[in-house]
Amino acid sequence: MATLRFFAGAAEAAQTDTTTLDAGTIGELRAELGERYGTEFMRVLGLCSLLVNGARAGDDAVALAPTDAVDVLPPFAGG
């Protein structure tokens, strides 16, 4: 199971900072997150960047391994 870490608004929408999820791709991960957390979370997720083991995963076809760490990062303001 991949470990997910939610930050800022994503953590607020999910009402948690971390979770685990069994998904083979980023696309499957998005679908599972929608089922688990609902419409408002999916709106927030649409604004977020996903990092898999520190590398940006912009394509739903990106494969996930059970040992991967996925960071869900909403846009941050500031300088």
Short mmCIF file of N, CA, C and O in Angstrom, two decimals:
data_model
loop_
_atom_site.label_atom_id
_atom_site.label_comp_id
_atom_site.label_asym_id
_atom_site.label_seq_id
_atom_site.Cartn_x
_atom_site.Cartn_y
_atom_site.Cartn_z
N MET A 1 0.83 -1.18 0.00
CA MET A 1 0.00 0.00 0.00
C MET A 1 0.88 1.25 0.00
O MET A 1 1.78 1.35 0.82
N ALA A 2 0.59 2.15 -0.90
CA ALA A 2 1.33 3.41 -0.96
C ALA A 2 0.92 4.28 0.24
O ALA A 2 -0.22 4.25 0.68
N THR A 3 1.87 5.03 0.74
CA THR A 3 1.61 5.98 1.83
C THR A 3 1.39 7.35 1.23
O THR A 3 2.20 7.82 0.43
N LEU A 4 0.29 8.00 1.59
CA LEU A 4 -0.02 9.34 1.11
C LEU A 4 0.13 10.33 2.25
O LEU A 4 -0.30 10.06 3.37
N ARG A 5 0.72 11.48 1.93
CA ARG A 5 0.82 12.58 2.89
C ARG A 5 0.11 13.78 2.27
O ARG A 5 0.41 14.17 1.15
N PHE A 6 -0.85 14.32 3.02
CA PHE A 6 -1.61 15.47 2.57
C PHE A 6 -1.08 16.73 3.25
O PHE A 6 -0.80 16.70 4.45
N PHE A 7 -1.00 17.82 2.51
CA PHE A 7 -0.48 19.07 3.05
C PHE A 7 -1.52 20.18 2.88
O PHE A 7 -2.30 20.19 1.93
N ALA A 8 -1.51 21.12 3.81
CA ALA A 8 -2.33 22.34 3.77
C ALA A 8 -3.79 22.04 3.46
O ALA A 8 -4.42 21.27 4.16
N GLY A 9 -4.33 22.66 2.41
CA GLY A 9 -5.74 22.51 2.07
C GLY A 9 -6.14 21.09 1.74
O GLY A 9 -7.28 20.68 1.96
N ALA A 10 -5.21 20.28 1.22
CA ALA A 10 -5.51 18.88 0.93
C ALA A 10 -5.73 18.10 2.23
O ALA A 10 -6.64 17.27 2.33
N ALA A 11 -4.92 18.39 3.24
CA ALA A 11 -5.09 17.75 4.55
C ALA A 11 -6.41 18.17 5.18
O ALA A 11 -7.12 17.36 5.78
N GLU A 12 -6.75 19.44 5.01
CA GLU A 12 -8.02 19.93 5.56
C GLU A 12 -9.20 19.25 4.87
O GLU A 12 -10.16 18.82 5.53
N ALA A 13 -9.15 19.12 3.56
CA ALA A 13 -10.25 18.50 2.81
C ALA A 13 -10.38 17.01 3.13
O ALA A 13 -11.48 16.48 3.19
N ALA A 14 -9.26 16.34 3.35
CA ALA A 14 -9.27 14.91 3.68
C ALA A 14 -9.50 14.67 5.17
O ALA A 14 -9.80 13.57 5.58
N GLN A 15 -9.33 15.70 5.97
CA GLN A 15 -9.43 15.64 7.42
C GLN A 15 -8.43 14.66 8.03
O GLN A 15 -8.71 13.98 9.02
N THR A 16 -7.27 14.58 7.39
CA THR A 16 -6.17 13.77 7.88
C THR A 16 -4.88 14.23 7.21
O THR A 16 -4.92 14.85 6.15
N ASP A 17 -3.76 13.93 7.84
CA ASP A 17 -2.45 14.26 7.25
C ASP A 17 -1.87 13.11 6.45
O ASP A 17 -1.05 13.31 5.57
N THR A 18 -2.26 11.88 6.80
CA THR A 18 -1.69 10.70 6.13
C THR A 18 -2.74 9.60 6.00
O THR A 18 -3.70 9.53 6.76
N THR A 19 -2.50 8.74 5.02
CA THR A 19 -3.31 7.53 4.85
C THR A 19 -2.52 6.56 4.00
O THR A 19 -1.46 6.90 3.46
N THR A 20 -3.00 5.36 3.88
CA THR A 20 -2.42 4.38 2.95
C THR A 20 -3.50 3.98 1.97
O THR A 20 -4.69 4.03 2.28
N LEU A 21 -3.06 3.59 0.79
CA LEU A 21 -4.01 3.28 -0.27
C LEU A 21 -3.39 2.26 -1.22
O LEU A 21 -2.21 2.35 -1.52
N ASP A 22 -4.18 1.33 -1.67
CA ASP A 22 -3.71 0.32 -2.61
C ASP A 22 -4.14 0.72 -4.01
O ASP A 22 -5.33 0.63 -4.34
N ALA A 23 -3.21 1.19 -4.82
CA ALA A 23 -3.49 1.60 -6.20
C ALA A 23 -2.28 1.29 -7.06
O ALA A 23 -1.15 1.45 -6.62
N GLY A 24 -2.52 0.86 -8.29
CA GLY A 24 -1.43 0.52 -9.19
C GLY A 24 -0.91 1.68 -10.02
O GLY A 24 0.21 1.64 -10.53
N THR A 25 -1.74 2.73 -10.17
CA THR A 25 -1.36 3.91 -10.95
C THR A 25 -1.89 5.17 -10.27
O THR A 25 -2.76 5.10 -9.40
N ILE A 26 -1.40 6.31 -10.72
CA ILE A 26 -1.91 7.59 -10.22
C ILE A 26 -3.40 7.73 -10.54
O ILE A 26 -4.18 8.22 -9.73
N GLY A 27 -3.83 7.27 -11.71
CA GLY A 27 -5.24 7.33 -12.07
C GLY A 27 -6.11 6.53 -11.10
O GLY A 27 -7.17 6.99 -10.68
N GLU A 28 -5.65 5.33 -10.75
CA GLU A 28 -6.38 4.51 -9.78
C GLU A 28 -6.39 5.18 -8.41
O GLU A 28 -7.39 5.14 -7.69
N LEU A 29 -5.28 5.81 -8.07
CA LEU A 29 -5.18 6.52 -6.80
C LEU A 29 -6.20 7.66 -6.75
O LEU A 29 -6.93 7.80 -5.76
N ARG A 30 -6.30 8.44 -7.83
CA ARG A 30 -7.28 9.53 -7.87
C ARG A 30 -8.70 9.01 -7.71
O ARG A 30 -9.51 9.58 -6.97
N ALA A 31 -9.02 7.92 -8.39
CA ALA A 31 -10.37 7.35 -8.31
C ALA A 31 -10.67 6.88 -6.88
O ALA A 31 -11.76 7.14 -6.34
N GLU A 32 -9.72 6.22 -6.27
CA GLU A 32 -9.90 5.73 -4.89
C GLU A 32 -10.05 6.89 -3.91
O GLU A 32 -10.87 6.84 -3.00
N LEU A 33 -9.27 7.94 -4.12
CA LEU A 33 -9.39 9.12 -3.24
C LEU A 33 -10.76 9.76 -3.37
O LEU A 33 -11.34 10.20 -2.38
N GLY A 34 -11.30 9.80 -4.59
CA GLY A 34 -12.63 10.35 -4.80
C GLY A 34 -13.69 9.55 -4.07
O GLY A 34 -14.60 10.11 -3.45
N GLU A 35 -13.58 8.24 -4.13
CA GLU A 35 -14.53 7.38 -3.43
C GLU A 35 -14.42 7.55 -1.91
O GLU A 35 -15.42 7.57 -1.20
N ARG A 36 -13.19 7.69 -1.45
CA ARG A 36 -12.96 7.77 -0.01
C ARG A 36 -13.33 9.13 0.58
O ARG A 36 -13.90 9.21 1.65
N TYR A 37 -12.99 10.23 -0.13
CA TYR A 37 -13.12 11.56 0.46
C TYR A 37 -14.18 12.46 -0.18
O TYR A 37 -14.47 13.52 0.35
N GLY A 38 -14.72 12.10 -1.33
CA GLY A 38 -15.84 12.83 -1.89
C GLY A 38 -15.50 13.98 -2.83
O GLY A 38 -14.35 14.25 -3.17
N THR A 39 -16.57 14.67 -3.23
CA THR A 39 -16.52 15.70 -4.27
C THR A 39 -15.65 16.89 -3.89
O THR A 39 -14.87 17.37 -4.72
N GLU A 40 -15.79 17.40 -2.68
CA GLU A 40 -15.01 18.58 -2.28
C GLU A 40 -13.52 18.25 -2.28
O GLU A 40 -12.69 19.05 -2.74
N PHE A 41 -13.16 17.07 -1.81
CA PHE A 41 -11.75 16.68 -1.85
C PHE A 41 -11.26 16.61 -3.30
O PHE A 41 -10.15 17.06 -3.59
N MET A 42 -12.07 16.08 -4.20
CA MET A 42 -11.65 15.97 -5.59
C MET A 42 -11.46 17.35 -6.22
O MET A 42 -10.58 17.52 -7.07
N ARG A 43 -12.26 18.32 -5.82
CA ARG A 43 -12.05 19.69 -6.30
C ARG A 43 -10.68 20.18 -5.87
O ARG A 43 -9.91 20.73 -6.67
N VAL A 44 -10.33 19.96 -4.61
CA VAL A 44 -9.02 20.37 -4.10
C VAL A 44 -7.92 19.57 -4.80
O VAL A 44 -6.90 20.13 -5.21
N LEU A 45 -8.11 18.27 -4.95
CA LEU A 45 -7.10 17.43 -5.59
C LEU A 45 -6.79 17.91 -7.00
O LEU A 45 -5.65 17.84 -7.45
N GLY A 46 -7.80 18.42 -7.70
CA GLY A 46 -7.59 18.94 -9.05
C GLY A 46 -6.64 20.12 -9.11
O GLY A 46 -6.06 20.40 -10.16
N LEU A 47 -6.43 20.78 -8.00
CA LEU A 47 -5.50 21.91 -7.92
C LEU A 47 -4.11 21.49 -7.45
O LEU A 47 -3.18 22.28 -7.49
N CYS A 48 -3.99 20.26 -6.99
CA CYS A 48 -2.76 19.80 -6.33
C CYS A 48 -1.76 19.19 -7.30
O CYS A 48 -2.11 18.68 -8.36
N SER A 49 -0.51 19.23 -6.87
CA SER A 49 0.56 18.46 -7.51
C SER A 49 0.74 17.18 -6.72
O SER A 49 0.60 17.18 -5.49
N LEU A 50 1.03 16.10 -7.42
CA LEU A 50 1.32 14.83 -6.76
C LEU A 50 2.79 14.50 -6.98
O LEU A 50 3.28 14.55 -8.11
N LEU A 51 3.47 14.19 -5.91
CA LEU A 51 4.87 13.79 -5.97
C LEU A 51 4.97 12.34 -5.52
O LEU A 51 4.48 11.99 -4.45
N VAL A 52 5.61 11.51 -6.33
CA VAL A 52 5.85 10.12 -5.97
C VAL A 52 7.32 9.98 -5.66
O VAL A 52 8.18 10.19 -6.53
N ASN A 53 7.61 9.70 -4.41
CA ASN A 53 9.01 9.60 -3.95
C ASN A 53 9.81 10.85 -4.32
O ASN A 53 10.95 10.78 -4.72
N GLY A 54 9.15 12.01 -4.25
CA GLY A 54 9.81 13.29 -4.50
C GLY A 54 9.79 13.76 -5.94
O GLY A 54 10.19 14.88 -6.22
N ALA A 55 9.33 12.93 -6.87
CA ALA A 55 9.29 13.31 -8.29
C ALA A 55 7.85 13.59 -8.70
O ALA A 55 6.94 12.83 -8.37
N ARG A 56 7.64 14.68 -9.45
CA ARG A 56 6.29 15.07 -9.87
C ARG A 56 5.68 13.99 -10.76
O ARG A 56 6.33 13.46 -11.66
N ALA A 57 4.43 13.63 -10.48
CA ALA A 57 3.71 12.63 -11.26
C ALA A 57 2.49 13.30 -11.87
O ALA A 57 1.43 13.35 -11.26
N GLY A 58 2.63 13.83 -13.07
CA GLY A 58 1.56 14.57 -13.71
C GLY A 58 0.65 13.72 -14.58
O GLY A 58 -0.38 14.18 -15.03
N ASP A 59 1.01 12.48 -14.81
CA ASP A 59 0.27 11.60 -15.72
C ASP A 59 -0.42 10.50 -14.92
O ASP A 59 0.18 9.87 -14.06
N ASP A 60 -1.70 10.26 -15.23
CA ASP A 60 -2.45 9.22 -14.52
C ASP A 60 -1.89 7.82 -14.76
O ASP A 60 -2.21 6.89 -14.03
N ALA A 61 -1.05 7.64 -15.78
CA ALA A 61 -0.48 6.33 -16.08
C ALA A 61 0.75 6.00 -15.24
O ALA A 61 1.25 4.87 -15.28
N VAL A 62 1.24 6.96 -14.46
CA VAL A 62 2.43 6.71 -13.62
C VAL A 62 2.14 5.55 -12.68
O VAL A 62 1.13 5.55 -11.96
N ALA A 63 3.01 4.55 -12.71
CA ALA A 63 2.84 3.35 -11.89
C ALA A 63 3.20 3.63 -10.43
O ALA A 63 4.09 4.43 -10.15
N LEU A 64 2.50 2.95 -9.54
CA LEU A 64 2.78 3.04 -8.11
C LEU A 64 3.15 1.67 -7.58
O LEU A 64 2.51 0.67 -7.92
N ALA A 65 4.16 1.64 -6.73
CA ALA A 65 4.54 0.42 -6.04
C ALA A 65 4.04 0.50 -4.59
O ALA A 65 3.83 1.60 -4.08
N PRO A 66 3.87 -0.63 -3.94
CA PRO A 66 3.37 -0.62 -2.57
C PRO A 66 4.26 0.17 -1.59
O PRO A 66 3.77 0.63 -0.56
N THR A 67 5.52 0.34 -1.93
CA THR A 67 6.44 1.05 -1.03
C THR A 67 6.56 2.54 -1.34
O THR A 67 7.31 3.24 -0.67
N ASP A 68 5.81 3.04 -2.35
CA ASP A 68 5.92 4.44 -2.74
C ASP A 68 5.30 5.37 -1.71
O ASP A 68 4.34 5.02 -1.03
N ALA A 69 5.85 6.57 -1.64
CA ALA A 69 5.30 7.67 -0.84
C ALA A 69 4.77 8.72 -1.81
O ALA A 69 5.49 9.15 -2.71
N VAL A 70 3.52 9.11 -1.63
CA VAL A 70 2.88 10.10 -2.49
C VAL A 70 2.54 11.32 -1.66
O VAL A 70 1.83 11.22 -0.66
N ASP A 71 3.06 12.48 -2.05
CA ASP A 71 2.75 13.74 -1.39
C ASP A 71 1.70 14.48 -2.22
O ASP A 71 1.84 14.60 -3.44
N VAL A 72 0.65 14.95 -1.56
CA VAL A 72 -0.42 15.71 -2.21
C VAL A 72 -0.25 17.16 -1.78
O VAL A 72 -0.49 17.53 -0.63
N LEU A 73 0.23 17.99 -2.73
CA LEU A 73 0.62 19.37 -2.43
C LEU A 73 -0.27 20.38 -3.16
O LEU A 73 -0.20 20.49 -4.38
N PRO A 74 -1.09 21.11 -2.43
CA PRO A 74 -1.86 22.18 -3.07
C PRO A 74 -0.94 23.35 -3.42
O PRO A 74 0.18 23.42 -2.90
N PRO A 75 -1.39 24.27 -4.26
CA PRO A 75 -0.55 25.43 -4.57
C PRO A 75 -0.32 26.24 -3.29
O PRO A 75 -1.21 26.36 -2.46
N PHE A 76 0.89 26.71 -3.13
CA PHE A 76 1.24 27.52 -1.97
C PHE A 76 1.47 28.96 -2.41
O PHE A 76 2.01 29.21 -3.46
N ALA A 77 1.06 29.88 -1.58
CA ALA A 77 1.31 31.30 -1.84
C ALA A 77 2.51 31.76 -1.02
O ALA A 77 2.86 31.11 -0.03
N GLY A 78 3.10 32.81 -1.43
CA GLY A 78 4.21 33.35 -0.65
C GLY A 78 5.48 33.40 -1.47
O GLY A 78 5.52 33.06 -2.62
N GLY A 79 6.54 33.78 -0.81
CA GLY A 79 7.78 33.94 -1.56
C GLY A 79 8.87 33.48 -0.79
O GLY A 79 9.79 32.98 -0.70
#
